[in-house]
Coordinates of C-alpha atoms and ligand atoms in Angstrom, one line a residue:
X12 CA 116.0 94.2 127.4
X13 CA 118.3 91.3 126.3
X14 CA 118.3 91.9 122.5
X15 CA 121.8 91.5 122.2
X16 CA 122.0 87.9 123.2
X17 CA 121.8 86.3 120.1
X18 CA 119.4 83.9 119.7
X19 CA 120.5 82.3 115.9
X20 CA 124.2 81.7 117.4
X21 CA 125.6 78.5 116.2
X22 CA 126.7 76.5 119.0
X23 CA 130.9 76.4 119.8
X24 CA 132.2 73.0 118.6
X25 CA 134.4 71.7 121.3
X26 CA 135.3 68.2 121.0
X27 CA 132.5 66.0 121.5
X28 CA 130.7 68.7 123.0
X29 CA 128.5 71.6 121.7
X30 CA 127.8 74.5 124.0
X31 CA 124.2 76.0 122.7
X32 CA 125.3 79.4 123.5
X33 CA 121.4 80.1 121.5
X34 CA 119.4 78.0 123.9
X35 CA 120.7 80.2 127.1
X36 CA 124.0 81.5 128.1
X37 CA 126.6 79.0 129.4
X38 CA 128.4 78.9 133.1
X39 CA 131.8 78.0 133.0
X40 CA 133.0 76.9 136.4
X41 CA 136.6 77.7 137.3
X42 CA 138.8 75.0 139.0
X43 CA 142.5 75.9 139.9
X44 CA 144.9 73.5 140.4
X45 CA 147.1 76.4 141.7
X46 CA 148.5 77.0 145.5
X47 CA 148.7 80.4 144.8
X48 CA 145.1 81.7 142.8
X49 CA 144.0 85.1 143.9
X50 CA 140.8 84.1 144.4
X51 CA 140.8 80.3 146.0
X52 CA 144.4 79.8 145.6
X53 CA 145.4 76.0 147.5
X54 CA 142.3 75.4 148.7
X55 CA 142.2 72.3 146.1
X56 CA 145.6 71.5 146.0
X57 CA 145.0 67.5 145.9
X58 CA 143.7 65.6 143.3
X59 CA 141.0 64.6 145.2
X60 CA 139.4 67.5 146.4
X61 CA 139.6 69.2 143.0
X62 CA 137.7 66.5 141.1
X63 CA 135.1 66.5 144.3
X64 CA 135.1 70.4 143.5
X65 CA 134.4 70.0 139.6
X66 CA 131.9 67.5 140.4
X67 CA 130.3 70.0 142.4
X68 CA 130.3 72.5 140.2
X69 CA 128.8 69.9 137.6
X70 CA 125.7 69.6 139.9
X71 CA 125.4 73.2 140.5
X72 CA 124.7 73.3 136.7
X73 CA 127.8 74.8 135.0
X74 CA 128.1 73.9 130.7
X75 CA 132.1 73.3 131.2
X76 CA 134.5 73.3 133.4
X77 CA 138.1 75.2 133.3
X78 CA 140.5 74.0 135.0
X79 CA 144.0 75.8 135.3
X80 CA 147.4 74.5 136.8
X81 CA 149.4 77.8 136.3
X82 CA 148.2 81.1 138.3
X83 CA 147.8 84.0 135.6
X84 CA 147.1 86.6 138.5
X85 CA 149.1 89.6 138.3
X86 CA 152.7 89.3 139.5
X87 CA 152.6 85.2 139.8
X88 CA 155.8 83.3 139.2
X89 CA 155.4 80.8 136.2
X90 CA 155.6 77.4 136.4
X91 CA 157.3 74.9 133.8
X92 CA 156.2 71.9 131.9
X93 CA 156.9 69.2 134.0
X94 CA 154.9 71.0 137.3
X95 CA 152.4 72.0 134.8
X96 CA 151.9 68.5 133.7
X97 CA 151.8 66.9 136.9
X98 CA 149.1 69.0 138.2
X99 CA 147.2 69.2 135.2
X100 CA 147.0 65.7 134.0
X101 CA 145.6 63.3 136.5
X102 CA 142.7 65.7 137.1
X103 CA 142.0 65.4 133.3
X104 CA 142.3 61.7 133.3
X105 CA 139.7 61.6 136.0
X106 CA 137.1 63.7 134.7
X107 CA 137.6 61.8 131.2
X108 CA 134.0 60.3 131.2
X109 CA 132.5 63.8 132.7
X110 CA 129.1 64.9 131.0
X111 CA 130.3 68.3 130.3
X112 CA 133.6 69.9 128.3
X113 CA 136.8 70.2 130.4
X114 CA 138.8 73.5 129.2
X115 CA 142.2 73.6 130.1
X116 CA 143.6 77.1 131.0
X117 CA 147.3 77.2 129.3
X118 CA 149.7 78.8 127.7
X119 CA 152.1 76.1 127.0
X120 CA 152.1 74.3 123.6
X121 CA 152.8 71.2 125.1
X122 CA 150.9 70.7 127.8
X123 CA 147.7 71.6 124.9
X124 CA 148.7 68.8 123.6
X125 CA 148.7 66.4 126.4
X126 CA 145.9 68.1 127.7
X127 CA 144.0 67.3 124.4
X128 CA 145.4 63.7 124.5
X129 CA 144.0 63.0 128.1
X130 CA 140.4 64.4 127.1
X131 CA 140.0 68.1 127.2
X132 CA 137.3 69.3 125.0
X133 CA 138.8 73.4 125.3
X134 CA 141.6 74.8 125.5
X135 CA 141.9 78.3 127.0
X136 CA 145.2 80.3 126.0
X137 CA 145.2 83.3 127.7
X138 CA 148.1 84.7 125.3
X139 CA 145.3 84.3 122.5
X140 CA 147.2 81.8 120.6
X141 CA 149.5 84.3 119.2
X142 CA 152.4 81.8 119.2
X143 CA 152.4 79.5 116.2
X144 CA 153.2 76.5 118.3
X145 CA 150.1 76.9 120.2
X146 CA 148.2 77.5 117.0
X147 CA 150.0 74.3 115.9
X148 CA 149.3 72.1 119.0
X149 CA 145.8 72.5 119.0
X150 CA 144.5 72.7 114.9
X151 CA 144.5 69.5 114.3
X152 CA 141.9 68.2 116.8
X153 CA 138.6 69.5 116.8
X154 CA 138.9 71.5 120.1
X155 CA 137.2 74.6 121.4
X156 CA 139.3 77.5 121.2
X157 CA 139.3 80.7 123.9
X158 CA 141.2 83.3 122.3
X159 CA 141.7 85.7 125.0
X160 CA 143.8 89.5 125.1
X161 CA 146.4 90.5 127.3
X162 CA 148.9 93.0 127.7
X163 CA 152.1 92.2 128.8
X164 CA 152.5 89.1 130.7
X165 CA 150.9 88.5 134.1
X166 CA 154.3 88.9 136.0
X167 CA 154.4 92.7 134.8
X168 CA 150.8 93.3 133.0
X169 CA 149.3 95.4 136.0
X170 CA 152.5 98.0 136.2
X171 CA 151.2 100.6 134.0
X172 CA 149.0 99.0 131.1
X173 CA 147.8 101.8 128.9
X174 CA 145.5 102.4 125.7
X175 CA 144.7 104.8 123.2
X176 CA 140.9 103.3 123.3
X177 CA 141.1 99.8 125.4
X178 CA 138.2 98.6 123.2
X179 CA 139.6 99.4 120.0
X180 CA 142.8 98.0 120.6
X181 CA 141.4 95.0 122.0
X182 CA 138.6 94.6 119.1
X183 CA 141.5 94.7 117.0
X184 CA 143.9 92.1 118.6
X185 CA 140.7 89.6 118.8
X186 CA 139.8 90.2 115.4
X187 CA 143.5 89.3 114.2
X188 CA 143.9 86.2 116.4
X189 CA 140.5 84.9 115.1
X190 CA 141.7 85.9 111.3
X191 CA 144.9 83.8 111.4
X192 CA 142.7 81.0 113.2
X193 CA 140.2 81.0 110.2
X194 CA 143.1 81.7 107.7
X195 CA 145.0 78.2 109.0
X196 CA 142.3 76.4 108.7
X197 CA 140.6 76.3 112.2
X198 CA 136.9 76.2 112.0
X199 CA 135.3 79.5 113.1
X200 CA 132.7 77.2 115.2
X201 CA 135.3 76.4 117.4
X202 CA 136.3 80.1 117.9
X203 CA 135.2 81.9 121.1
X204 CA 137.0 85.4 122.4
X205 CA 137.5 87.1 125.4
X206 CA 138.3 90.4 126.8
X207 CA 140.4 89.4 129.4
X208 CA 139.4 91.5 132.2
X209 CA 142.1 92.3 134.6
X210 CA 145.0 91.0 132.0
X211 CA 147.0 94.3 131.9
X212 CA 143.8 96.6 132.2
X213 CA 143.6 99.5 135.1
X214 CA 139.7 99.6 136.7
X215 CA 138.8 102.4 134.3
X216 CA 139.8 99.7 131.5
X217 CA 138.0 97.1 132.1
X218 CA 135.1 99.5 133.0
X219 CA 134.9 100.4 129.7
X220 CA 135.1 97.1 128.2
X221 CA 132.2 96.0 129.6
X222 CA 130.5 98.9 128.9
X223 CA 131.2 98.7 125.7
X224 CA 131.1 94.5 124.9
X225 CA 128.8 95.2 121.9
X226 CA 132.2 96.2 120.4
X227 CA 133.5 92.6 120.8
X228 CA 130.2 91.0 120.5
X229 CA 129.9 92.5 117.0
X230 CA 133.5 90.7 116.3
X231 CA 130.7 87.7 115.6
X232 CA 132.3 84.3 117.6
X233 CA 131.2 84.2 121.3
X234 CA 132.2 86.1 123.6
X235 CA 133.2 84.5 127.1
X236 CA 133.8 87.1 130.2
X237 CA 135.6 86.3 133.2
X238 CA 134.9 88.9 136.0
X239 CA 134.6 86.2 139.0
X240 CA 136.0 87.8 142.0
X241 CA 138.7 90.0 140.5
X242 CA 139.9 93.2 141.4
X243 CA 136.9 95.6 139.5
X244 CA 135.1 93.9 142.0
X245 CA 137.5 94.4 145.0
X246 CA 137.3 98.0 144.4
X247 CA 133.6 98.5 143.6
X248 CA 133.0 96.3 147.2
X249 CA 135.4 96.7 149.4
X250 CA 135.4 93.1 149.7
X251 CA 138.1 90.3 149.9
X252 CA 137.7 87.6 146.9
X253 CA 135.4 85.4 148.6
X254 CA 133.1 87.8 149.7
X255 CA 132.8 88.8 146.4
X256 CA 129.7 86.6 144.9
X257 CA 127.0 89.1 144.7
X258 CA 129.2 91.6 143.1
X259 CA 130.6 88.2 140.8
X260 CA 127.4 87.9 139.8
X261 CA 126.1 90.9 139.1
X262 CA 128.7 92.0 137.0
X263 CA 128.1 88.3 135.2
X264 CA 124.4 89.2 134.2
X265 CA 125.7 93.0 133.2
X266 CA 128.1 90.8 131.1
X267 CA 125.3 88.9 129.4
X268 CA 123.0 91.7 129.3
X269 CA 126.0 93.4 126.9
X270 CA 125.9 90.2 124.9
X271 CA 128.8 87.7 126.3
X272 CA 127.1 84.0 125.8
X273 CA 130.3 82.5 128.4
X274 CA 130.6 83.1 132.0
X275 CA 133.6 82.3 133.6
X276 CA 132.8 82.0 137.3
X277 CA 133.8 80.8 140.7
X278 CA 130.4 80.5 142.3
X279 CA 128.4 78.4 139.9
X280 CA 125.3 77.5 141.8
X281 CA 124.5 81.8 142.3
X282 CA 125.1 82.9 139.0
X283 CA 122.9 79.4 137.7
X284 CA 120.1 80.7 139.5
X285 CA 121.0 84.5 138.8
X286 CA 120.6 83.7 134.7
X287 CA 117.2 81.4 135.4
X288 CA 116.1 84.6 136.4
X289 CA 117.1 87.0 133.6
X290 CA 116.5 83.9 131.3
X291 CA 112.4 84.0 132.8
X292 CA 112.3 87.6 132.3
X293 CA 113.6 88.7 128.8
Ligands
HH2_324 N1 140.9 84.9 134.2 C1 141.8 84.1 135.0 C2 142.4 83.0 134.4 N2 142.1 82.6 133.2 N3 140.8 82.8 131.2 C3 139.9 83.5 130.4 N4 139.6 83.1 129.2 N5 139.3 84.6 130.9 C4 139.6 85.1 132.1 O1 139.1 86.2 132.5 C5 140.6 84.4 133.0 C6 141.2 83.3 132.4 C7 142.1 84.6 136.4 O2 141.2 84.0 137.3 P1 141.5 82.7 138.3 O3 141.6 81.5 137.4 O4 140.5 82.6 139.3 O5 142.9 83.0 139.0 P2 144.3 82.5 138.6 O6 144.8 83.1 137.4 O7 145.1 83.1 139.8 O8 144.3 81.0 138.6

């Protein structure tokens, strides 16, 4: 049932963390910093009831946190440095002592590098680190890395994305990314990819993506999915984002069935329990 979980995977070097990706598949809790996140957009707008939230999450059981200050969902307005900053860096300063790795969910070259310098363990560039700034702000430290596809950018990516094979093409962009990674000297322990469901991918896209993960799983780093509440779900449901957890987490467990060792998930305490489960019985 679950051969395609690896069991002989090395674990992801992330700071002074490792995530043992062998021993079971890891939760990453999402926190957003955002007041306008598709799926709990505001609802943690202050400091203090964001670091309540990670801490929540912590106890729920999730490996890592990820924490983002900038909204990726489709059509949001970006942000610059300074907003970015402000949000972003307080939170990090107060989870600096935090048992588990705090990724931070950028694409800006300098706030990886504050980020790094006030304690994150990850950072998450959901451009894939295809700009040589951002290759350049984090290869020096001994970060995790989540290289991650998209096409287009998030203000236009859902207009009319298209493939000649989505998996292909995305196989293909990962592999590169990690290539030039390996290539500048970044350890390949520190290398996860993603997917990127949603990120300029139709239903039928990201449909067949999961379907077919072994094709990125056989890329070799980790493989992290985020399906938490997005849109596949919406459709499959009928269901607004927060009514979305059984459908979150079944697609999660279909995710690590297929081989992804990283969930990226809103509701941390279901899918936990979901993967004790699966973990029990394969
Ligand atoms: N999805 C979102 C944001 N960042 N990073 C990775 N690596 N993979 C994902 O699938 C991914 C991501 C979108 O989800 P969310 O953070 O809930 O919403 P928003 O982008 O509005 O903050």
């Amino acid at each position: 049932m679950s051969e395609r979980f690896d069991p002989f995977a090395r674990p992801v070097l992330c700071g002074r963390f490792r995530l043992d990706v062998a021993r079971r598949p890891q939760v990453m809790g999402i926190v957003n910093l955002t007041p306008d996140s598709f799926s709990d957009g505001g609802r943690f707008g202050s400091l203090g009831a964001a670091v309540d939230h990670a801490w929540r999450l912590i106890e729920a059981g999730a490996d890592l946190i990820d924490v983002g200050a900038e909204s990726t969902r489709p059509g949001a307005t970006p942000i610059d440095v300074d907003e970015e900053g402000r949000r972003l860096l307080p939170f990090l300063r107060a989870l600096a002592d935090c048992p588990v790795a705090i990724s931070v969910d950028t694409r800006k070259p300098a706030i990886m590098r504050a980020a790094l310098a006030a304690g994150a363990s990850m950072i998450n560039d959901v451009e894939g680190f295809a700009s040589w700034a951002a290759r350049d702000a984090v290869s020096a430290s001994d970060c995790g890395l989540c290289v991650m596809h998209m096409q287009g950018a998030p203000e236009t990516m859902q207009a009319d994305p298209r493939y000649v094979d989505v998996v292909d093409e995305v196989a293909a962009f990962l592999s590169a990314r990690v290539r030039t990674l390996v290539d500048e000297g970044v350890a390949r322990e520190r290398i996860l990819v993603d997917p990127g469901f949603g990120f300029g991918k139709t239903h039928a896209h990201n449909l067949d993506l999961l379907r077919r993960l072994d094709a990125i799983v056989a890329l070799g780093p980790p493989v992290l999915v985020g399906l938490s509440r997005k849109g596949l779900i919406g459709t499959l449901t009928g269901r607004s984002p927060i009514e979305r957890i059984a459908g979150s987490v079944a697609a999660a467990l279909l995710a690590v069935e297929r081989g992804a060792q990283i969930v990226r998930v809103h509701d941390v305490a279901e899918t936990v329990d979901a993967l004790r489960v699966w973990d029990a019985i394969r």
